Amino acid sequence: MSRHIGSYPLPPYLKSKLLAGGFSTVEDLEDVKPVELSKELKISPEEALEVLRVVQGEQKDPSSASSPDDGVKTALDMLQEEREQGCIITFCSALDELLGGGVPLTKITEFCGAPGVGKTQMGMQLAIDVQIPSAFGGLGGEAVYIDTEGSFMVQRLEDMAKAAMEHCRHIATVENNREQLEAMANFTVEHILSRIHFYRVHDWVELVALVNILPEFLQQHPKVRLVVIDSIAFPFRHDFEDLSLRTRLLNGLAQNCIRLADSHKAAVVLVNQMTTKMGHSGDGQAHLVPALGESWGHASTIRVLLFWEAGCRYARLYKSPSREEATVPYQVTVAGIRDVCIPNNMQDLSTATKEEGDSLGEHSQRKRPRVS
Amino acid sequence: MGDVQGLVLHPRILAAVRKAKLHRHEEVLRFSPADLERLTHLSAKDVGHLVREVSEAVRQRSHAATALQLLLGDCPAELKVKFLSLGCPVLDEFLRGGVPCQGLTEISGESSAGKTQFGLQLCLTVQLPEEWGGLNAGAVYICTEDAFPSKRLTQMAQQFPTRGLVPVQVTKKIRFSDQIFVEHTADKDQLSKCIQSRLPILLERGVVKLVVIDSIAALFRGEYESRETARRAKDLQSLGAQLRKVSQKYSVPVVCINQVSAVVGKRRGNGNISSSQKVIPALGLVWSSLVTTRLMVTRTEHTVQCADGSPAVVRSLEVLFSPHLPNTTQYYIVDAQGVKGLR
């Protein structure tokens, strides 16, 4: 049971002094006072205090995996936890189905796509959808939106928030559900917008720093269930001579994101750009692949590719641990991300994107409430 | 970039950081905690402190607000997005206020579609006072293709007061042609030098609040051989990043005029292009990833009667992508006075 001093995160010179002084295990330090230790080892009282704090503090820490109950979970526990956590719906039922109910919490989801396909719109839509009150089967959470490109337009967000609110109000009045009607009193555009915490960062240094600080912010705002980084690619794509530094930074960033997602039960959504890769499948043709290189592909748990085909937008699940690879159509309307009209009416597909400017009521009413 | 030594940290930590020759915030953040422990010989806890303080100091440089504060304008000035009017109520409404003072706006189109006319008109409206949709400052017009169309500018400037957009008392005070700085560059190194050294001098003093580049394609289409696409991509990335930096640092709109390329055969199915157009903006995917708002202008086959009776070609302005605009089209004409939207 007694842990060796060498295994504690202490500076090497302190470790060697401790060992030389005959302190080799935790027990040896158990009842030692800082002053005694500093005299014994001829180190400063501050250092002695630090040593004792590290050693004794860690021993008392209940999260250390000594007891089998905490720290270790069975797969069944995890399955149940994951079921209870819920997802962030996208307002496009085909896309939700593709993702298995929506964008999952505690995971990293990456949306990749060419310019103008609707990546930023997706980020904004999710930042609104995460706030849908629990009476409607939503999460009632808050969102953090990190903009690295300067493409966040609050006017656009207002449109989408208005549409989401009207959609929910419509459901509440149709179903005449008292609980839902009460929830609507708080679910206003102002309410939605005031719960999206926006950050504008200008380069990778600021992005790395912000992600380092974010856990503190999430502790102060425990309702945050979504962190969007739009986009992860931009700060890392220009003027980076040292590619190994880039890989290292991105890995560090991904690790921090995973930790963030896991410890705060939040979904992390990363937006990524596309790049051209030559001769991808041996036919000498150029193909579009997500930017930031091969190793970045491991960073996110779920990867969704957004692309255009024949005038319609499609989303393809590219990587997922639990869902099948599939492709579904979606569209971006004034109201936000929506389903493409009725699937059996194929003529509509070609005109769907041209109707984007049309009134939003028609599309939003078609969407039924999610029952969880 | 800040200095690590200026942070409030234990002298022991600061001494260790100094010894490890880490001076700037950036240098600390580029290492992982484990690397920092190795470099500085500090304990994990100390490194945690160090990273936290450095991150906090850097974070203060970036701006934060809730979306509601942004909407109400109750946020740091850097986050407020102003719009530069196009000088035509129809087009302003179409673009929800005009050209955003944030990011790159691209206007692309075939030759003679009327791209330059937009650039010139913006150079005039930027000089209007803020209550009339301008930014109350001059413009920089960087020509890479032709000589600057100064004759046309003079004509538009003379006719501008007659358009009746702003009271004559306002326009009388402005000497339109005096506040447009024209720069001719022939290659991308010159352009880069201009953006990095000469432009900031004008922007710093607030003399200039609009940058127009006419055109971006001319520099990048001629200079590279077909096997040099990687170098071209890198140079484009770097130029785009510089322009975005200028736009964001001084919150000025940067308007880039671009040529178009024809779509040949299979490329349409590349997942890259939105509709079944025959032409797409030039310079490819790398450049489009850097553009915030992409507009396309085309001539149509129709004509209408101008106010003075002469016929004018109807042209269309299409939003290809933008974070805040739907993909729609607006028709407009170009006449002696400039660009006008059609109702």
XYZ file of C-alpha atoms in Angstrom:
715
model
C 0.000 0.000 0.000
C 2.746 2.464 0.763
C 3.569 4.506 -2.285
C 7.133 5.328 -3.100
C 8.227 8.952 -2.927
C 9.651 8.716 -6.393
C 6.189 8.376 -7.884
C 4.987 11.817 -6.727
C 5.104 14.867 -8.957
C 7.947 16.565 -7.118
C 11.011 18.291 -8.503
C 13.887 15.816 -8.859
C 16.219 17.616 -6.438
C 13.601 17.400 -3.680
C 13.070 13.732 -4.371
C 16.757 12.982 -4.037
C 16.941 14.977 -0.815
C 13.973 13.083 0.591
C 15.493 9.748 -0.303
C 18.860 10.743 1.087
C 17.125 11.763 4.314
C 15.560 8.347 4.613
C 12.048 9.228 3.532
C 11.208 6.610 0.956
C 7.477 5.978 1.352
C 4.379 7.958 2.266
C 4.257 6.489 5.759
C 7.628 8.010 6.529
C 6.168 11.452 5.964
C 2.859 10.842 7.659
C 3.318 12.704 10.934
C 6.128 14.992 9.954
C 5.605 18.719 10.348
C 6.875 21.144 7.719
C 9.381 22.780 10.091
C 10.837 19.447 11.089
C 11.169 18.393 7.490
C 12.847 21.612 6.450
C 15.402 21.244 9.278
C 15.975 17.605 8.579
C 16.573 17.997 4.871
C 17.992 21.531 4.934
C 15.384 22.817 2.531
C 13.319 25.969 2.870
C 10.074 25.772 4.882
C 8.091 26.620 1.725
C 9.554 23.663 -0.087
C 8.896 21.397 2.849
C 5.300 22.569 2.954
C 4.960 21.939 -0.741
C 6.309 18.412 -0.371
C 3.903 17.584 2.406
C 0.999 19.110 0.584
C 1.685 17.097 -2.521
C 2.227 13.827 -0.698
C -0.480 14.073 1.940
C -2.934 15.872 -0.243
C -2.874 13.163 -2.821
C -3.324 10.490 -0.242
C -6.477 12.041 1.131
C -7.875 12.696 -2.301
C -10.852 10.379 -2.640
C -10.654 10.304 -6.425
C -7.500 8.208 -6.361
C -8.500 4.871 -7.712
C -7.736 2.874 -4.573
C -11.327 1.928 -3.840
C -12.985 -0.082 -6.571
C -16.284 1.807 -6.388
C -15.190 5.101 -7.829
C -12.873 5.589 -10.725
C -13.825 2.267 -12.257
C -17.118 1.924 -14.064
C -18.668 -1.046 -15.734
C -19.739 -0.798 -19.331
C -23.350 -1.115 -18.216
C -23.000 1.919 -15.950
C -21.538 3.877 -18.788
C -24.282 2.850 -21.150
C -26.898 3.986 -18.685
C -25.100 7.250 -18.039
C -24.853 7.929 -21.720
C -28.536 7.252 -22.228
C -29.472 9.686 -19.495
C -27.200 12.414 -20.758
C -29.224 13.212 -23.833
C -28.132 14.920 -27.005
C -28.300 18.301 -28.612
C -30.788 18.109 -31.461
C -29.988 19.871 -34.714
C -33.554 20.694 -35.865
C -32.980 18.460 -38.843
C -34.442 15.064 -37.983
C -32.450 13.243 -40.671
C -29.237 14.615 -39.227
C -30.315 13.719 -35.693
C -31.033 10.202 -36.838
C -27.621 10.064 -38.489
C -25.927 11.032 -35.234
C -28.108 8.808 -33.083
C -30.340 11.477 -31.568
C -28.216 14.554 -32.030
C -24.796 15.828 -31.069
C -23.820 13.775 -27.997
C -22.574 15.257 -24.740
C -19.138 14.355 -23.332
C -17.804 13.811 -26.845
C -16.018 15.776 -29.515
C -17.939 16.179 -32.739
C -16.232 17.692 -35.739
C -18.044 19.268 -38.691
C -15.898 19.595 -41.812
C -16.892 21.244 -45.046
C -16.060 23.559 -47.902
C -16.703 27.286 -47.493
C -20.373 28.219 -47.591
C -21.810 24.790 -46.924
C -23.165 25.818 -43.531
C -20.585 24.957 -40.883
C -20.949 28.234 -39.017
C -24.727 27.947 -39.331
C -24.511 24.519 -37.731
C -22.485 25.912 -34.840
C -24.970 28.723 -34.273
C -27.946 26.381 -34.530
C -26.474 24.053 -31.903
C -25.714 26.976 -29.599
C -29.435 27.757 -29.667
C -30.690 24.182 -29.558
C -28.699 23.322 -26.448
C -30.938 25.780 -24.609
C -34.284 24.190 -25.438
C -36.075 23.835 -22.086
C -36.351 20.410 -20.508
C -40.130 20.547 -20.869
C -39.567 20.082 -24.606
C -37.068 17.304 -24.111
C -34.129 19.668 -24.468
C -31.168 20.215 -22.206
C -31.867 23.723 -20.937
C -28.158 24.422 -21.053
C -25.873 27.261 -22.072
C -23.250 27.518 -24.785
C -19.727 28.834 -25.239
C -18.948 29.987 -28.767
C -15.303 30.561 -29.693
C -14.916 32.413 -32.983
C -11.469 32.314 -34.563
C -12.480 33.457 -38.044
C -14.618 36.488 -37.391
C -17.592 34.956 -39.140
C -19.999 35.077 -36.206
C -22.884 37.418 -36.988
C -25.225 38.123 -34.145
C -27.979 39.322 -36.513
C -28.072 35.866 -38.029
C -28.132 34.259 -34.605
C -31.107 36.424 -33.708
C -33.047 35.118 -36.739
C -32.375 31.551 -35.752
C -33.191 32.133 -32.084
C -36.485 33.725 -33.089
C -37.361 30.743 -35.276
C -36.454 28.256 -32.535
C -38.564 30.153 -30.043
C -41.563 30.346 -32.363
C -41.207 26.669 -33.116
C -41.322 25.780 -29.432
C -44.216 28.128 -28.795
C -46.102 26.483 -31.636
C -45.603 23.052 -30.090
C -46.633 24.288 -26.665
C -49.865 25.837 -27.946
C -50.769 22.909 -30.182
C -50.223 20.370 -27.439
C -51.598 22.763 -24.842
C -49.094 21.450 -22.346
C -49.023 23.623 -19.204
C -45.481 22.748 -18.309
C -44.298 23.685 -21.774
C -46.259 26.933 -21.800
C -44.672 27.883 -18.497
C -41.245 27.075 -19.858
C -41.934 29.357 -22.809
C -42.165 32.377 -20.515
C -38.421 32.119 -20.014
C -37.503 30.951 -23.482
C -37.285 34.303 -25.244
C -34.812 35.578 -27.804
C -33.116 37.734 -25.146
C -32.879 34.735 -22.870
C -31.344 32.600 -25.593
C -28.821 35.204 -26.648
C -27.778 36.026 -23.102
C -26.833 32.393 -22.582
C -24.421 32.183 -25.467
C -21.004 33.196 -24.211
C -19.044 34.506 -27.128
C -15.257 34.703 -27.385
C -13.328 36.189 -30.270
C -9.747 34.909 -30.477
C -7.235 36.112 -33.009
C -4.467 33.526 -33.173
C -3.453 30.125 -31.906
C -1.829 31.542 -28.775
C -5.116 33.037 -27.669
C -7.014 29.893 -28.577
C -4.694 27.627 -26.587
C -4.821 30.014 -23.638
C -8.604 30.230 -23.723
C -9.027 26.465 -23.801
C -6.642 26.257 -20.833
C -8.793 28.685 -18.869
C -12.144 27.296 -19.987
C -12.505 24.695 -17.185
C -12.597 27.558 -14.671
C -15.245 29.345 -16.683
C -17.329 26.187 -16.883
C -17.083 25.768 -13.151
C -18.578 29.240 -12.729
C -21.226 28.481 -15.356
C -22.185 24.875 -14.607
C -25.081 24.926 -17.083
C -22.829 25.137 -20.114
C -23.409 21.996 -22.159
C -21.820 22.998 -25.431
C -18.503 24.457 -26.523
C -18.191 25.422 -30.187
C -14.836 26.283 -31.770
C -15.403 27.871 -35.189
C -12.988 27.053 -36.679
C -10.183 24.971 -35.314
C -8.401 25.119 -38.655
C -8.043 28.823 -39.317
C -5.436 29.740 -36.654
C -3.326 26.723 -37.567
C -3.396 26.919 -41.330
C -1.312 29.951 -42.142
C 2.290 30.863 -41.400
C 3.079 27.654 -39.585
C 6.552 26.645 -40.691
C 7.087 24.122 -37.933
C 4.585 21.381 -38.640
C 5.634 19.234 -35.700
C 4.854 22.161 -33.403
C 1.450 22.388 -35.049
C 0.756 18.709 -34.468
C 1.886 19.027 -30.858
C -0.312 22.045 -30.210
C -3.313 20.460 -31.862
C -2.867 17.276 -29.852
C -2.651 19.276 -26.652
C -5.752 21.197 -27.642
C -7.637 18.009 -28.435
C -6.663 16.524 -25.094
C -7.911 19.593 -23.278
C -11.163 19.425 -25.227
C -11.693 15.791 -24.308
C -11.014 16.548 -20.658
C -13.407 19.487 -20.830
C -16.147 17.438 -22.454
C -15.793 14.623 -20.005
C -15.526 16.515 -16.740
C -18.283 19.026 -17.461
C -20.664 16.773 -19.360
C -20.502 19.102 -22.314
C -20.488 18.511 -26.044
C -17.503 19.965 -27.860
C -18.188 20.898 -31.470
C -15.219 21.697 -33.678
C -15.575 23.230 -37.108
C -12.900 22.313 -39.614
C -12.088 23.417 -43.137
C -11.311 21.224 -46.115
C -8.161 20.843 -48.110
C -7.304 19.246 -51.448
C -5.399 16.022 -51.460
C -3.917 14.746 -54.661
C -4.228 11.111 -55.717
C -6.155 10.027 -52.679
C -7.337 6.757 -54.112
C -4.668 6.170 -56.686
C -6.531 7.599 -59.668
C -4.536 10.808 -59.732
C -7.658 12.863 -59.046
C -7.809 15.602 -56.485
C -10.082 14.939 -53.525
C -11.348 17.055 -50.719
C -10.340 15.918 -47.262
C -10.634 17.625 -43.862
C -7.767 20.024 -43.145
C -5.060 19.738 -40.456
C -3.657 16.423 -41.548
C -3.903 12.757 -40.746
C -3.104 12.808 -37.053
C -5.828 15.334 -36.362
C -8.306 12.772 -37.648
C -7.954 10.926 -34.351
C -8.826 13.934 -32.242
C -12.581 13.910 -32.607
C -14.870 11.056 -31.686
C -17.414 11.849 -34.349
C -16.699 13.386 -37.706
C -19.366 14.738 -40.019
C -18.591 15.871 -43.544
C -20.802 18.569 -45.040
C -20.818 18.940 -48.813
C -22.799 20.093 -51.836
C -24.107 17.787 -54.468
C -26.353 18.786 -57.352
C -27.515 21.918 -55.598
C -28.390 20.233 -52.314
C -26.476 20.098 -49.063
C -25.589 16.718 -47.625
C -24.069 15.530 -44.368
C -22.081 12.334 -44.278
C -21.116 10.568 -41.092
C -17.443 9.947 -41.677
C -16.349 8.550 -38.357
C -18.403 7.390 -35.434
C -17.898 4.718 -32.790
C -21.560 3.791 -32.640
C -23.394 4.710 -35.832
C -23.290 3.456 -39.364
C -21.722 5.530 -42.092
C -24.526 7.209 -43.991
C -25.407 10.341 -45.925
C -28.442 12.533 -45.373
C -29.617 15.758 -47.018
C -30.236 18.951 -45.039
C -30.838 22.567 -45.873
C -30.121 25.958 -44.420
C -33.143 28.217 -44.315
C -33.689 31.624 -42.785
C -34.765 29.756 -39.654
C -31.584 27.698 -39.522
C -30.679 24.069 -40.178
C -33.753 22.137 -41.337
C -34.869 18.933 -42.997
C -35.130 18.857 -46.745
C -38.881 18.873 -47.403
C -40.602 15.546 -48.027
C -38.276 12.733 -49.103
C -40.764 11.004 -51.424
C -41.271 14.170 -53.419
C -37.968 14.133 -55.210
C -38.628 17.122 -57.478
C -38.522 19.264 -54.410
C -34.882 18.405 -53.811
C -33.586 20.501 -56.630
C -35.667 23.512 -55.725
C -35.149 23.165 -52.002
C -32.037 25.251 -51.810
C -33.504 27.955 -53.956
C -36.326 28.360 -51.488
C -33.996 29.339 -48.721
C -35.249 32.849 -48.631
C -38.817 31.660 -48.159
C -40.870 31.961 -45.058
C -39.738 29.812 -42.214
C -43.102 28.774 -40.862
C -43.653 26.031 -43.353
C -40.459 24.177 -42.520
C -40.493 24.636 -38.803
C -44.003 23.324 -38.407
C -43.115 20.125 -40.075
C -40.699 19.300 -37.308
C -42.273 17.406 -34.470
C -41.153 17.714 -30.854
C -38.603 15.269 -29.643
C -39.944 13.053 -26.907
C -37.284 11.708 -24.660
C 3.083 39.609 -26.811
C 3.566 39.807 -23.087
C 6.508 38.939 -20.973
C 6.264 36.068 -18.516
C 8.317 37.948 -15.966
C 5.545 40.519 -15.596
C 3.126 37.987 -14.136
C 2.270 37.662 -10.474
C 3.931 34.344 -9.704
C 6.181 32.993 -7.009
C 9.743 34.295 -7.541
C 10.959 30.693 -7.532
C 8.761 29.885 -10.534
C 9.805 33.039 -12.344
C 13.464 32.273 -11.753
C 13.051 28.761 -13.110
C 11.253 30.089 -16.192
C 13.987 32.636 -16.778
C 16.593 29.931 -16.470
C 14.769 27.812 -19.043
C 14.919 30.818 -21.397
C 11.161 31.082 -21.786
C 10.461 34.767 -22.106
C 7.198 35.323 -23.889
C 3.738 34.001 -23.135
C 3.716 32.276 -26.467
C 6.863 30.331 -25.645
C 5.300 28.878 -22.521
C 2.090 27.907 -24.261
C 3.777 26.043 -27.041
C 4.943 23.315 -24.642
C 2.899 20.650 -22.944
C 2.910 20.592 -19.120
C 5.194 17.562 -19.133
C 7.686 19.342 -21.387
C 7.572 22.401 -19.157
C 8.330 20.307 -16.091
C 11.350 18.917 -17.844
C 12.541 22.305 -19.077
C 12.070 24.264 -15.882
C 12.594 21.512 -13.276
C 9.470 22.706 -11.531
C 6.859 20.453 -9.945
C 3.631 19.663 -11.769
C 1.781 21.972 -9.433
C 4.061 24.901 -10.167
C 3.771 24.281 -13.885
C 0.018 24.222 -13.478
C 0.198 27.642 -11.814
C 2.463 28.971 -14.502
C 0.274 27.774 -17.370
C -2.837 29.094 -15.702
C -1.404 32.565 -15.117
C 0.022 32.792 -18.619
C -3.262 31.635 -20.116
C -5.197 34.139 -18.056
C -2.915 36.948 -19.179
C -3.308 35.962 -22.826
C -7.035 35.489 -22.507
C -7.438 39.094 -21.447
C -6.351 40.061 -24.946
C -9.258 38.263 -26.559
C -12.687 39.737 -26.163
C -15.737 38.144 -24.675
C -19.408 38.989 -24.371
C -22.730 37.214 -24.476
C -24.614 37.222 -27.757
C -27.243 39.507 -26.243
C -24.599 42.075 -25.365
C -23.350 41.873 -28.934
C -26.822 42.472 -30.288
C -27.434 45.455 -28.036
C -23.976 46.856 -28.699
C -23.152 46.608 -25.003
C -19.769 44.981 -25.565
C -16.114 45.849 -26.166
C -15.804 48.099 -29.225
C -13.668 45.451 -30.947
C -16.609 43.062 -31.062
C -19.110 45.481 -32.564
C -19.610 44.842 -36.233
C -20.367 47.963 -38.220
C -21.541 47.929 -41.800
C -20.411 50.127 -44.637
C -23.275 51.281 -46.815
C -23.144 50.669 -50.558
C -24.808 53.997 -51.158
C -28.017 52.456 -52.424
C -30.936 51.637 -50.107
C -32.011 48.614 -52.176
C -28.579 47.003 -52.119
C -28.036 47.862 -48.470
C -31.249 46.142 -47.566
C -30.235 43.155 -49.649
C -26.906 42.898 -47.826
C -28.493 43.619 -44.434
C -26.730 46.909 -43.935
C -23.904 46.760 -46.427
C -20.387 45.395 -46.320
C -19.410 44.166 -42.835
C -16.342 45.780 -41.240
C -15.168 42.336 -40.255
C -13.454 39.876 -42.489
C -12.952 39.677 -46.208
C -15.701 40.459 -48.663
C -15.111 39.155 -52.138
C -16.809 40.417 -55.267
C -16.150 38.139 -58.187
C -17.410 38.121 -61.716
C -16.514 37.911 -65.372
C -14.762 40.802 -66.967
C -17.066 43.792 -67.547
C -19.628 42.443 -65.074
C -19.284 45.577 -62.947
C -16.980 44.514 -60.134
C -14.859 47.641 -60.156
C -17.976 49.819 -59.982
C -18.739 48.384 -56.561
C -15.199 49.057 -55.426
C -15.360 52.667 -56.570
C -18.750 53.307 -55.065
C -17.596 51.976 -51.697
C -14.633 54.363 -51.878
C -17.147 57.207 -52.018
C -19.609 56.024 -49.383
C -16.857 55.291 -46.856
C -16.230 59.047 -46.707
C -19.752 59.835 -45.528
C -20.354 60.523 -41.845
C -21.338 57.514 -39.774
C -24.987 58.516 -39.467
C -25.268 58.250 -43.251
C -23.801 54.769 -43.426
C -20.185 55.708 -44.057
C -17.164 55.469 -41.815
C -16.035 59.071 -42.069
C -12.625 58.286 -43.530
C -10.824 57.676 -46.796
C -10.034 54.533 -48.710
C -7.039 52.684 -50.107
C -7.497 51.294 -53.595
C -4.850 48.766 -54.627
C -4.770 48.132 -58.375
C -3.045 45.084 -59.744
C -4.655 44.739 -63.151
C -5.192 48.033 -64.907
C -4.498 51.632 -64.207
C -6.854 53.131 -61.663
C -10.046 54.301 -63.424
C -9.719 57.847 -62.160
C -11.924 59.326 -64.861
C -14.798 57.126 -63.843
C -14.206 57.891 -60.199
C -14.328 61.620 -60.869
C -17.572 61.172 -62.763
C -19.103 59.164 -59.919
C -17.832 61.609 -57.319
C -19.343 64.556 -59.200
C -22.658 62.809 -59.608
C -22.748 61.444 -56.086
C -24.443 64.465 -54.467
C -27.144 64.372 -57.147
C -28.213 60.873 -56.135
C -30.127 62.377 -53.249
C -29.010 59.813 -50.714
C -27.582 62.336 -48.315
C -28.382 66.027 -47.854
C -26.272 68.343 -49.973
C -24.940 70.100 -46.846
C -23.258 66.830 -45.904
C -21.749 66.004 -49.277
C -20.634 69.593 -49.861
C -18.081 69.337 -47.080
C -16.469 66.196 -48.462
C -13.843 66.354 -51.166
C -14.369 62.861 -52.442
C -11.393 62.384 -54.736
C -8.929 63.720 -52.167
C -9.296 60.899 -49.730
C -8.695 57.924 -51.959
C -5.164 56.593 -51.862
C -4.315 54.645 -54.985
C -1.544 52.102 -55.079
C -0.374 50.128 -58.077
C 1.362 46.841 -57.413
C 2.600 44.406 -59.970
C 3.497 41.351 -57.913
C 2.533 39.680 -54.702
C 5.700 40.630 -52.815
C 4.994 44.290 -53.427
C 1.418 43.787 -52.332
C 2.529 42.013 -49.202
C 4.956 44.822 -48.414
C 2.235 47.371 -48.990
C -0.170 45.594 -46.655
C 2.382 45.078 -43.929
C 4.180 48.395 -43.870
C 2.461 51.186 -45.776
C -1.157 50.344 -45.074
C -0.842 50.302 -41.265
C 0.516 53.867 -41.311
C -2.695 55.150 -42.860
C -4.934 52.854 -40.852
C -3.224 53.702 -37.587
C -4.050 57.383 -38.028
C -7.632 56.620 -38.936
C -7.218 58.380 -42.277
C -8.425 55.304 -44.087
C -11.204 52.873 -43.225
C -11.593 50.801 -46.356
C -9.215 48.618 -48.343
C -10.108 47.558 -51.866
C -7.895 45.193 -53.858
C -8.680 45.079 -57.582
C -7.987 42.280 -58.289
C -6.548 39.571 -56.162
C -6.573 37.011 -58.954
C -4.337 38.931 -61.334
C -1.365 38.451 -59.008
C -1.876 34.801 -58.342
C -3.015 33.550 -61.693
C -0.035 34.653 -63.714
C 2.881 34.218 -61.443
C 2.852 30.516 -60.763
C 3.400 27.497 -62.908
C 0.938 24.685 -62.733
C 3.281 22.517 -60.691
C 3.690 25.205 -58.075
C 0.223 24.904 -56.586
C 1.549 24.167 -53.111
C 3.605 27.355 -53.053
C 0.689 29.320 -54.432
C -1.567 27.909 -51.731
C 0.897 28.888 -49.041
C 1.274 32.424 -50.373
C -2.485 32.812 -50.662
C -2.996 31.589 -47.092
C -0.448 34.031 -45.861
C -1.875 36.972 -47.823
C -5.412 36.137 -46.748
C -4.323 35.948 -43.139
C -2.611 39.332 -43.421
C -5.727 40.910 -44.882
C -7.919 39.395 -42.211
C -5.550 40.665 -39.564
C -5.782 44.177 -40.997
C -9.558 43.957 -41.098
C -9.827 42.740 -37.549
C -7.180 44.966 -35.978
C -8.572 48.209 -37.343
C -12.143 46.954 -37.882
C -12.204 48.054 -41.496
C -13.871 46.233 -44.377
C -11.468 44.602 -46.821
C -13.002 44.154 -50.260
C -11.253 41.868 -52.717
C -12.249 41.799 -56.323
C -11.713 38.439 -57.937
C -11.919 36.974 -61.405
C -13.756 33.792 -62.276
C -12.745 30.447 -63.737
C -14.876 28.331 -65.984
C -16.113 25.059 -64.550
C -14.859 22.219 -66.659
C -16.504 18.835 -66.758
C -16.364 16.755 -63.605
C -15.294 19.392 -61.171
C -18.873 20.272 -60.450
C -19.365 17.132 -58.420
C -16.535 17.972 -56.084
C -18.753 18.921 -53.181
C -17.230 22.342 -53.371
C -19.635 24.306 -55.443
C -23.127 25.265 -54.518
C -25.189 25.540 -57.665
C -24.925 24.656 -61.297
C -22.967 27.737 -62.301
C -20.853 27.873 -65.394
C -18.207 29.955 -63.711
C -16.869 29.976 -60.174
C -14.625 32.497 -58.403
C -10.965 31.970 -59.198
C -8.127 30.865 -56.900
C -9.716 27.701 -55.601
C -10.492 26.248 -52.234
C -7.627 27.742 -50.261
C -8.721 31.255 -51.057
C -12.423 30.591 -50.543
C -11.686 29.316 -47.045
C -10.312 32.764 -46.261
C -13.265 34.723 -47.623
C -16.013 35.655 -45.175
C -18.673 36.894 -47.590
C -18.577 35.902 -51.222
C -20.587 37.842 -53.794
C -20.815 37.176 -57.505
C -21.826 39.667 -60.158
C -23.026 38.737 -63.651
C -24.469 40.529 -66.657
C -27.881 39.421 -67.784
C -29.318 39.756 -71.266
C -31.967 42.249 -70.254
C -31.851 46.004 -70.372
C -33.912 48.690 -68.710
C -34.373 52.397 -69.321
C -32.315 54.637 -67.085
C -33.640 57.831 -65.598
C -32.038 59.802 -68.443
C -33.556 57.548 -71.080
C -30.471 55.578 -72.077
C -30.610 51.790 -71.844
C -28.681 49.990 -69.106
C -27.808 46.330 -68.832
C -29.441 44.552 -65.931
C -26.847 42.817 -63.797
C -27.271 40.438 -60.928
C -25.566 40.353 -57.559
C -25.658 36.912 -55.986
C -24.661 35.882 -52.488
C -22.655 32.670 -52.858
C -22.004 32.392 -49.168
C -22.017 34.576 -46.121
C -22.473 33.903 -42.416
C -25.481 36.203 -42.226
C -27.101 36.263 -45.665
C -29.264 33.726 -47.485
C -28.143 32.655 -50.965
C -30.288 35.037 -52.958
C -29.918 37.294 -55.935
C -30.564 40.994 -56.405
C -30.661 42.794 -59.747
C -28.951 46.105 -60.259
C -27.777 48.466 -62.973
C -24.724 50.628 -63.452
C -25.314 54.123 -64.794
C -23.438 57.408 -64.798
C -24.092 57.877 -61.092
C -22.872 54.449 -60.125
C -24.393 51.185 -58.891
C -28.123 51.065 -58.204
C -30.318 48.200 -57.068
C -33.559 47.531 -58.913
C -36.755 47.157 -56.934
